[in-house]
Amino acid sequence: MPITLLDENGQAIATESTDGDGEFRFFDLPKEGASLTSSAPPPVIISEPQRQGFNFRGGMNLTPEFVALLLGLTIYTGAFIAEIVRAGINAVPHGQWEASRAVGLGTAATLRMIVLPQALRVIIPPLTSQYLNLVKNSSLAIAIGFPDLFYVGRIIVNQSGAEVQMILVVMATYLSFSLITSLFMNWYNRKVMIVER
Amino acid sequence: MSSQTTSSTWVNTNHPTPAGRPPASQVGVVGWLRTNLFNGFFNSILTIITLIVAYFVVTGAVRWLFNAYWAPVWANRKLFAVGPYPVDQLWQPALVLFMVTLLFGLSAGRWGSFLRSLAIGLGALLGVLALLPLGTQAQLVMAVALGLLIVGFVIGLRVAIGSRWLVLAWLISMPVTAVLLKGGIDLQRIGITWSFAPFVNPGLYGGLMLTMILAVVGITLSFPLGVLLALGRRSKLPVIHYFSITYIEVIRGVPLITILFLAMAMLPLFLPKGWDSPSGLVRVLTAITLFSAAYLAENVRGGLQALPKGQYEAADALGLRGWHKLRFIILPQALTKVIPAMVGQFIGLFKDTSLAALVGLLELVGVARAVIQQPEWLGVPGGVAKEVYIFVAFVFFIFSFGMSFASRKLETRLGVGKR
């Protein structure tokens, strides 16, 4: 397919044809050619992701909504978890650090083998509720127009008018997610808990 | 060496060398840098990388801040403050502001402690707003509010007002606010109608004012409900016990947004036949209150569980029963223990009020969403969403920060975790 580049005045500057893959490249463009427009419609290329050089070409993009949701929830929850972990590490007596030093462990080993296992006991319960919050906060996707469960629920409400039933279904879904998360974290909590005699 | 030796005693006249100053590299700015930022190879590299990143982030942010397009925020300052409230009746919210600042000043003067710091923050905020060219009337309102804050503070310092009266005044201020904003009392169902100004539809409340209404009413109403639920969960009566558990766990297991939508759809179904359909404000308030009560109940339960069993037994031994035991022995201790947790919960509730925008209320976020859609800003490259949302985030931050500051002060004063 022939492609023609025009400048602002509609003057043709260069012409080129696409190759078999629908790709084209202009050579010897004038310096002012930064804001050129193409006369022909861009070729429709159905592509699949392919490794080319150091990058993938083609394929699909993540939607801005999804990335916004992912980044927003990650950063927001990350700040809360940072505070929880800090509180947990602070809860380990200072003597534990010193004792660990005394037996000759380095900083990393101290953290991994002495401090974190004890801190986890303090961290897990608030971390559980933070994860539950995360599950529930994911419903905020509706605020930025990401089609999550709640969004689909709204569409069904619009089409059927069965608002109460739909909200109850959505609530039941979130409730089951919450309960499953809660069960898992409680199991893990029992695992890291101090075995008392 | 010039020690003198006499027959029986030996006196060392050799004064010890006075301790010299530590080397310059160990004290002062350099010493602090060395101990905190450059104590080792990896930490030095980490410091340098952090500094470089911080430099780019800060300069980028500052550059953006000064080049951003703030016109939408400035042009809609009235919307952000009170929403679409009728312009010729703005004296009503102004009166509410006066009442609240006066009460706040009185409380800060009377009770002191963290309230005093908060009052200083509030005063600074009002002062800045009074100096900004918001418009003559708005500036005047802010200046008067600041004046009332100071007057209230001085009166609170000088006059010993009973704490009970002050609490009562705060409680009364809420229905008074409702009447002032509405422009009268409109209870046709029980035949009371009285007005001093044209009635204002609650749908026209908005902006920061609505956010505050939602937060304050939500906090006030959810507190007693939460305490009741916490007591219910520890009750020995099976019906109350299991009802409380089910309520708390179900509410805590679902997102607030579903409860908001449920309240919007279902609240009219619970009212007697023939009642007016409640306004969106009432529905959202109900949802927020019911939601927050469940979380508060768990906080209060933590306080109840932390109380030694001896306290209950001692109260029994004194012959206190039921309500007296709760009122004088259990609740004062249990609630004091969990004040920081409850303040955290209240900050969460304050931030959660932004969800009311999703069910159509024009609180801060609702106003932001409306402002972004205004046709005036359609031609702005890149849209105005960034500026508007950053402004709203800043407003939320100011108030949340104030509350968490107050909570930290309170924590130190009560000595939670120190005993």
XYZ file of C-alpha atoms in Angstrom:
616
model
C 0.000 0.000 0.000
C 1.487 3.367 -0.945
C 1.943 5.918 1.858
C 2.446 9.637 1.173
C 3.657 12.198 3.680
C 2.366 15.760 3.393
C 3.598 18.919 5.111
C 1.314 21.619 6.556
C 0.603 23.088 3.129
C -0.510 19.794 1.681
C 2.673 19.359 -0.368
C 3.804 15.788 -0.826
C 7.276 15.345 0.588
C 7.904 11.632 0.321
C 6.248 8.447 -0.792
C 6.893 4.904 0.285
C 5.204 1.518 0.006
C 4.501 -0.895 2.810
C 6.220 -4.228 2.725
C 4.698 -7.645 3.253
C 4.393 -7.161 7.015
C 2.632 -3.826 6.595
C 5.724 -1.927 7.689
C 7.186 1.106 5.970
C 9.981 3.521 6.578
C 10.736 6.916 5.059
C 14.247 7.888 4.158
C 15.791 11.320 3.627
C 13.082 13.292 5.379
C 13.613 17.085 5.664
C 14.371 18.366 9.185
C 11.040 20.247 9.384
C 9.211 17.018 8.760
C 8.478 16.499 12.446
C 4.765 17.230 12.184
C 3.890 15.326 9.052
C 0.566 13.710 8.354
C -0.114 10.614 6.372
C -2.509 10.784 3.457
C -3.435 7.130 3.499
C -5.287 5.523 6.421
C -2.908 3.620 8.658
C -2.749 -0.017 7.668
C -4.730 -2.381 9.853
C -2.304 -4.865 11.306
C -3.413 -7.758 13.454
C -0.393 -8.625 15.478
C 0.658 -11.028 18.146
C 3.446 -10.373 20.601
C 6.793 -11.146 19.030
C 10.224 -10.909 20.464
C 12.169 -8.432 18.366
C 15.545 -7.280 19.552
C 15.204 -6.269 23.193
C 11.489 -5.715 23.158
C 8.162 -7.258 22.383
C 6.229 -5.867 19.486
C 2.544 -6.161 18.850
C 0.108 -7.783 21.199
C -2.224 -6.020 23.603
C -1.801 -3.252 26.110
C -3.029 -3.140 29.689
C -5.857 -0.656 30.034
C -5.089 2.537 31.942
C -7.900 1.670 34.372
C -6.333 -1.670 35.220
C -2.898 -0.151 35.720
C -4.367 2.691 37.773
C -6.243 0.228 39.966
C -3.235 -2.034 40.377
C -0.811 0.787 41.151
C -3.267 2.669 43.345
C -4.177 -0.326 45.492
C -0.556 -1.519 45.656
C 0.885 1.810 46.747
C -1.960 2.601 49.152
C -1.934 -0.818 50.823
C 1.870 -0.892 50.742
C 2.002 2.182 52.979
C -0.276 0.530 55.532
C 1.644 -2.754 55.459
C 4.901 -0.835 55.941
C 3.538 0.533 59.211
C 2.316 -2.916 60.292
C 5.697 -4.532 59.584
C 7.507 -1.687 61.329
C 5.345 -2.170 64.416
C 6.038 -5.905 64.266
C 9.803 -5.475 64.060
C 9.707 -2.880 66.831
C 7.856 -5.389 68.982
C 10.859 -7.743 68.957
C 12.932 -6.967 72.062
C 16.247 -5.274 71.393
C 17.978 -8.042 73.298
C 17.124 -10.422 70.480
C 19.202 -8.323 68.080
C 22.074 -8.152 70.521
C 21.906 -11.856 71.319
C 21.949 -12.623 67.624
C 25.002 -10.407 67.172
C 26.603 -12.140 70.112
C 26.288 -15.560 68.483
C 27.925 -14.089 65.388
C 25.043 -13.646 62.933
C 25.198 -10.799 60.431
C 22.461 -8.228 59.880
C 20.706 -10.123 57.104
C 20.861 -13.424 58.945
C 19.627 -11.777 62.142
C 16.682 -10.302 60.339
C 15.802 -13.503 58.517
C 16.345 -16.094 61.211
C 15.835 -14.266 64.495
C 13.763 -11.126 64.124
C 11.262 -11.808 61.348
C 9.978 -15.135 62.716
C 9.172 -13.392 65.984
C 7.867 -10.247 64.311
C 5.506 -12.319 62.143
C 3.478 -13.262 65.215
C 2.723 -9.597 65.752
C 2.411 -8.792 62.060
C -0.016 -11.469 60.916
C -3.269 -10.398 62.666
C -3.215 -6.756 61.458
C -1.874 -7.926 58.100
C -4.919 -10.173 57.800
C -7.307 -7.289 58.245
C -5.228 -5.222 55.831
C -5.552 -7.918 53.169
C -9.272 -8.117 53.866
C -9.389 -4.358 53.314
C -7.514 -4.823 50.060
C -10.057 -7.348 48.820
C -12.857 -4.989 49.727
C -11.112 -1.918 48.334
C -10.841 -3.622 44.970
C -14.556 -2.834 44.623
C -13.504 0.810 44.262
C -12.608 -0.081 40.682
C -16.077 1.199 39.874
C -14.898 4.717 40.707
C -12.484 4.751 37.784
C -14.653 2.746 35.415
C -12.834 -0.571 35.470
C -15.296 -3.361 34.667
C -14.963 -5.420 37.843
C -17.629 -7.522 39.560
C -19.458 -4.511 40.937
C -19.430 -2.724 37.579
C -20.935 -5.750 35.858
C -23.473 -5.867 38.669
C -24.462 -2.268 37.928
C -24.929 -3.117 34.265
C -27.188 -6.036 35.186
C -29.153 -3.708 37.472
C -29.552 -1.244 34.617
C -30.861 -3.965 32.352
C -33.064 -5.875 34.769
C -33.902 -3.430 37.565
C -33.282 -6.160 40.157
C -31.124 -3.876 42.255
C -31.468 -5.452 45.698
C -30.881 -8.998 44.447
C -27.826 -7.939 42.482
C -26.256 -6.089 45.389
C -26.903 -9.077 47.650
C -25.154 -11.347 45.126
C -22.174 -8.990 44.965
C -22.094 -8.760 48.748
C -22.200 -12.549 49.062
C -19.290 -12.817 46.628
C -17.158 -10.357 48.559
C -18.186 -11.987 51.823
C -16.977 -15.376 50.572
C -13.681 -13.823 49.394
C -13.274 -12.224 52.793
C -14.035 -15.441 54.632
C -11.603 -17.434 52.484
C -8.848 -14.846 53.011
C -9.650 -14.822 56.696
C -9.546 -18.628 56.939
C -6.201 -18.807 55.147
C -4.639 -16.082 57.256
C -5.953 -17.638 60.456
C -4.406 -20.952 59.431
C -1.118 -19.186 58.739
C -1.415 -17.296 61.998
C -1.749 -20.568 63.917
C 1.321 -21.809 62.076
C 3.551 -18.923 63.153
C 2.095 -18.635 66.640
C 4.196 -19.474 69.666
C 3.708 -23.106 70.626
C 2.850 -22.770 74.273
C 3.337 -25.560 76.700
C 54.894 14.388 87.380
C 54.889 16.599 90.425
C 53.154 14.681 93.164
C 53.934 15.647 96.698
C 54.620 12.995 99.243
C 54.229 13.844 102.890
C 54.577 11.559 105.830
C 51.120 9.995 105.850
C 49.162 11.214 102.860
C 49.776 11.358 99.220
C 48.025 14.080 97.249
C 47.914 13.982 93.552
C 48.229 17.570 92.455
C 48.404 16.401 88.931
C 45.055 17.546 87.575
C 43.586 15.096 85.124
C 43.762 16.219 81.522
C 40.433 17.850 80.693
C 38.467 15.853 78.156
C 39.265 17.292 74.761
C 36.585 18.056 72.218
C 35.691 15.056 70.093
C 37.148 15.190 66.614
C 35.178 17.379 64.229
C 34.217 14.358 62.165
C 32.291 12.841 65.107
C 30.009 15.700 66.152
C 27.834 18.336 64.585
C 26.458 18.083 61.095
C 29.366 16.039 59.797
C 29.149 13.603 62.692
C 25.414 13.212 62.274
C 25.853 12.582 58.560
C 28.536 10.007 59.259
C 26.558 8.075 61.851
C 23.197 8.226 60.133
C 23.725 8.450 56.402
C 27.257 7.335 55.541
C 28.041 4.593 58.069
C 29.332 2.011 55.675
C 29.687 1.324 52.019
C 26.141 0.157 51.215
C 24.471 2.843 53.294
C 26.548 5.524 51.563
C 25.500 4.233 48.158
C 21.894 3.997 49.338
C 22.032 7.576 50.617
C 23.432 8.871 47.347
C 20.860 7.006 45.257
C 18.042 8.183 47.517
C 19.279 11.757 47.304
C 19.385 11.612 43.508
C 15.890 10.127 43.299
C 14.587 12.622 45.863
C 16.135 15.470 43.916
C 14.379 14.491 40.700
C 11.064 13.785 42.437
C 11.076 17.030 44.399
C 12.192 19.285 41.568
C 9.724 17.614 39.209
C 6.906 17.971 41.713
C 7.718 21.610 42.455
C 8.001 22.457 38.775
C 4.671 20.766 38.087
C 3.067 22.477 41.089
C 3.940 25.938 39.777
C 3.094 25.205 36.165
C -0.126 23.283 36.838
C -3.413 24.757 35.736
C -5.113 25.706 39.012
C -7.863 27.809 37.454
C -10.544 25.081 37.791
C -9.902 24.777 41.528
C -9.875 28.537 42.052
C -12.942 29.215 39.915
C -14.931 26.549 41.790
C -13.853 27.427 45.324
C -17.466 27.972 46.373
C -18.416 24.502 45.047
C -15.528 22.909 46.918
C -16.579 24.667 50.128
C -20.348 24.176 50.249
C -21.378 22.577 46.954
C -24.399 23.843 45.021
C -25.913 25.474 48.138
C -28.044 28.507 47.137
C -25.792 31.559 46.937
C -28.211 33.996 48.591
C -28.576 31.676 51.597
C -24.888 31.161 52.239
C -25.236 32.998 55.557
C -26.755 29.794 56.964
C -23.608 27.640 56.552
C -21.650 30.683 57.742
C -23.676 30.686 60.982
C -22.938 26.963 61.374
C -19.231 27.675 60.913
C -19.420 30.433 63.549
C -21.160 28.107 66.008
C -18.630 25.309 65.467
C -15.566 27.561 65.736
C -16.935 29.185 68.900
C -17.592 25.768 70.472
C -14.177 24.567 69.348
C -12.514 27.598 70.896
C -14.422 27.074 74.163
C -13.462 23.380 74.243
C -9.823 24.118 73.448
C -9.678 26.735 76.192
C -11.525 24.574 78.707
C -9.979 21.154 78.078
C -6.626 22.136 76.616
C -4.137 19.405 75.673
C -4.339 18.245 72.074
C -7.429 20.354 71.374
C -5.253 23.417 71.839
C -2.864 22.325 69.090
C -5.813 21.521 66.846
C -7.345 24.926 67.561
C -4.064 26.580 66.587
C -4.097 24.589 63.334
C -7.728 25.505 62.676
C -7.003 29.150 63.471
C -4.055 29.171 61.077
C -6.237 27.624 58.370
C -8.984 30.216 58.910
C -6.389 33.003 58.950
C -4.886 31.881 55.651
C -8.359 31.607 54.118
C -9.234 35.092 55.403
C -6.103 36.518 53.759
C -6.580 34.743 50.418
C -8.595 36.845 47.963
C -11.567 34.467 48.066
C -14.070 37.299 47.829
C -15.010 39.949 50.379
C -17.867 38.043 52.001
C -16.035 34.740 52.252
C -12.978 36.466 53.696
C -15.180 38.278 56.201
C -16.786 34.982 57.229
C -13.376 33.389 57.742
C -12.142 36.398 59.741
C -15.239 36.353 61.978
C -14.854 32.590 62.466
C -11.235 33.122 63.461
C -12.315 35.879 65.848
C -14.940 33.610 67.425
C -12.364 30.831 67.791
C -10.081 33.199 69.695
C -12.940 34.665 71.765
C -14.149 31.175 72.631
C -10.626 30.130 73.550
C -10.155 33.099 75.885
C -13.565 32.564 77.506
C -12.810 28.863 77.905
C -9.533 29.722 79.626
C -11.030 32.285 81.989
C -14.472 30.886 82.788
C -14.802 27.444 84.319
C -17.605 26.020 82.192
C -18.761 22.599 83.307
C -17.496 19.867 80.995
C -21.003 18.426 80.994
C -22.452 21.645 79.587
C -19.842 21.790 76.869
C -20.563 18.203 75.779
C -24.264 19.042 75.829
C -23.610 22.117 73.674
C -21.736 19.981 71.138
C -24.601 17.468 71.029
C -27.172 20.259 70.617
C -25.064 21.880 67.904
C -25.848 18.955 65.588
C -29.630 19.337 65.342
C -29.069 23.108 65.295
C -26.773 22.637 62.289
C -29.428 20.538 60.573
C -32.076 23.223 61.174
C -29.784 26.079 60.127
C -28.745 24.381 56.876
C -32.288 23.305 56.050
C -33.670 26.774 56.777
C -36.208 25.543 59.316
C -37.886 22.388 60.570
C -39.700 20.350 57.962
C -41.342 17.386 59.682
C -44.670 17.209 57.922
C -45.204 13.638 59.080
C -45.676 14.779 62.676
C -47.118 18.120 61.661
C -44.260 20.453 62.527
C -43.291 22.948 59.871
C -41.397 26.099 60.728
C -39.025 28.063 58.605
C -36.980 31.234 58.763
C -35.678 30.953 55.209
C -36.696 29.069 52.069
C -36.121 25.355 52.606
C -32.919 24.016 51.059
C -33.056 20.553 49.537
C -30.403 18.311 51.204
C -29.329 17.394 47.674
C -27.854 20.890 47.451
C -25.481 20.383 50.381
C -22.021 19.633 49.105
C -18.309 20.158 49.147
C -16.225 20.149 52.304
C -19.355 21.011 54.286
C -21.032 17.742 53.269
C -17.859 15.739 53.896
C -17.773 17.185 57.404
C -21.473 16.469 57.985
C -21.044 12.858 56.872
C -17.945 12.348 59.002
C -19.204 14.044 62.165
C -22.691 12.537 62.120
C -21.255 9.135 61.173
C -18.775 9.243 64.051
C -21.350 10.466 66.571
C -24.041 7.935 65.691
C -21.769 4.934 65.129
C -20.091 5.315 68.520
C -23.029 4.316 70.766
C -24.081 1.659 68.246
C -20.552 0.240 68.207
C -20.396 0.120 72.009
C -23.765 -1.644 72.115
C -22.625 -4.194 69.514
C -19.396 -4.818 71.415
C -21.329 -5.406 74.618
C -23.771 -7.566 72.671
C -20.972 -9.722 71.352
C -19.841 -10.417 74.917
C -23.371 -10.967 76.130
C -24.389 -14.358 77.501
C -27.852 -14.164 75.935
C -27.586 -16.309 72.805
C -29.910 -14.229 70.615
C -28.051 -10.976 71.278
C -24.666 -12.731 71.142
C -25.211 -14.392 67.772
C -26.997 -11.408 66.291
C -24.032 -9.184 67.164
C -21.500 -11.665 65.778
C -23.421 -12.098 62.526
C -23.899 -8.363 62.106
C -20.247 -7.500 62.789
C -18.790 -10.250 60.621
C -21.116 -9.669 57.659
C -20.627 -5.893 57.657
C -16.871 -6.289 58.033
C -16.814 -8.802 55.213
C -18.358 -6.649 52.508
C -17.090 -3.407 50.933
C -18.623 -0.112 52.031
C -19.604 0.630 48.465
C -22.013 -2.328 48.355
C -23.586 -1.181 51.617
C -23.962 2.315 50.184
C -25.701 1.010 47.096
C -27.811 -1.318 49.228
C -28.893 1.587 51.432
C -29.699 3.678 48.362
C -31.881 0.874 47.005
C -33.328 -0.638 50.156
C -33.741 2.032 52.821
C -37.160 3.145 51.545
C -38.344 -0.466 51.848
C -37.737 -0.429 55.610
C -39.775 2.706 56.275
C -43.483 2.609 57.132
C -45.914 2.954 54.285
C -46.599 6.489 53.190
C -43.348 7.984 54.458
C -41.406 10.236 52.173
C -38.507 8.589 50.464
C -35.443 9.643 52.505
C -32.948 11.955 50.854
C -29.651 10.629 49.530
C -27.927 12.298 52.470
C -29.961 10.291 54.999
C -29.386 7.059 53.088
C -25.628 7.565 52.918
C -25.531 8.563 56.597
C -27.379 5.369 57.519
C -24.981 3.242 55.477
C -21.858 4.916 56.875
C -23.155 4.678 60.451
C -24.065 0.995 60.191
C -20.749 0.230 58.499
C -18.589 2.137 60.947
C -20.424 0.716 63.975
C -19.288 -2.828 63.131
C -15.623 -1.804 62.986
C -15.941 0.309 66.115
C -17.534 -2.632 67.922
C -14.408 -4.700 67.329
C -12.208 -1.903 68.668
C -14.333 -1.565 71.785
C -14.366 -5.350 72.236
C -10.566 -5.227 72.248
C -10.755 -2.749 75.134
C -13.287 -4.882 76.999
C -11.114 -7.974 76.626
C -8.002 -6.129 77.762
C -9.678 -5.285 81.057
C -8.509 -7.585 83.868
C -11.201 -9.922 85.133
C -10.576 -8.553 88.619
C -12.243 -5.283 87.625
C -15.496 -7.097 86.872
C -15.257 -9.090 90.086
C -14.396 -6.004 92.134
C -17.417 -4.209 90.706
C -19.558 -7.208 91.636
C -18.053 -7.247 95.104
C -18.963 -3.594 95.571
C -22.533 -4.499 94.800
C -22.656 -2.563 91.538
C -24.974 -4.141 89.071
C -25.703 -3.953 85.378
C -25.710 -0.424 84.146
C -23.751 1.022 87.068
C -20.985 -1.528 86.662
C -20.699 -0.654 82.983
C -20.998 3.076 83.418
C -18.569 3.569 86.314
C -16.103 0.675 86.111
C -15.979 -1.106 82.772
C -16.592 1.423 79.996
C -14.360 4.264 81.288
C -11.364 1.929 81.432
C -12.165 -0.070 78.300
C -12.811 2.993 76.131
C -9.709 4.817 77.345
C -7.582 1.865 76.312
C -8.852 1.893 72.732
C -8.986 5.644 72.045
C -6.053 5.521 69.581
C -7.638 2.617 67.715
C -10.950 4.443 67.603
C -9.362 7.637 66.308
C -7.753 5.542 63.568
C -11.181 4.173 62.790
C -12.621 7.696 62.665
C -9.911 8.821 60.256
C -10.833 5.836 58.091
C -14.487 6.859 58.250
C -13.578 10.411 57.274
C -11.740 9.123 54.209
C -14.530 6.650 53.420
C -17.031 9.496 53.107
C -15.483 10.088 49.679
C -17.339 6.966 48.503
C -20.588 8.896 48.833
C -19.600 10.496 45.516
C -20.236 7.161 43.809
C -23.889 7.153 44.826
C -24.355 10.708 43.606
C -23.632 12.917 46.625
C -21.687 16.085 45.861
C -19.167 15.901 48.671
C -15.525 16.828 47.953
C -14.863 14.008 45.509
C -18.311 14.422 43.959
C -17.575 18.112 43.381
C -14.176 17.182 41.926
C -15.812 14.788 39.476
C -18.319 17.479 38.497
C -15.636 20.154 38.088
C -13.590 17.934 35.784
C -16.637 17.531 33.558
C -17.270 21.292 33.267
C -17.211 22.424 29.615
C -14.891 25.377 30.362
C -11.922 23.076 30.853
C -12.496 20.845 27.840
C -9.810 22.585 25.822
C -7.114 22.257 28.484
C -4.423 19.886 27.201
C -4.158 16.855 29.412
C -7.395 17.694 31.220
C -7.728 19.191 34.670
C -8.235 15.946 36.601
C -4.703 15.960 38.046
C -4.966 19.415 39.580
C -8.489 18.911 40.903
C -7.788 15.521 42.467
C -4.518 16.694 43.989
C -6.343 19.612 45.558
C -9.000 17.288 47.003
C -6.312 14.894 48.243
C -4.586 17.826 49.920
C -7.792 18.864 51.708
C -8.357 15.295 52.918
C -4.739 15.119 54.031
C -4.966 18.283 56.119
C -7.898 16.989 58.122
C -6.665 13.397 58.434
C -3.263 14.665 59.526
C -4.892 16.914 62.118
C -6.826 13.973 63.522
C -3.861 11.628 63.605
C -1.759 14.356 65.230
C -4.441 14.756 67.883
C -4.532 10.997 68.378
C -0.783 10.816 68.905
C -0.938 13.636 71.476
C -3.808 11.909 73.232
C -1.904 8.622 73.238
C 1.059 10.260 74.966
C -1.192 11.984 77.467
C -3.145 8.865 78.355
C 0.065 6.860 78.419
C -1.479 3.994 76.458
C 0.994 1.127 76.327
C 3.276 2.829 78.838
C 1.954 1.244 81.989
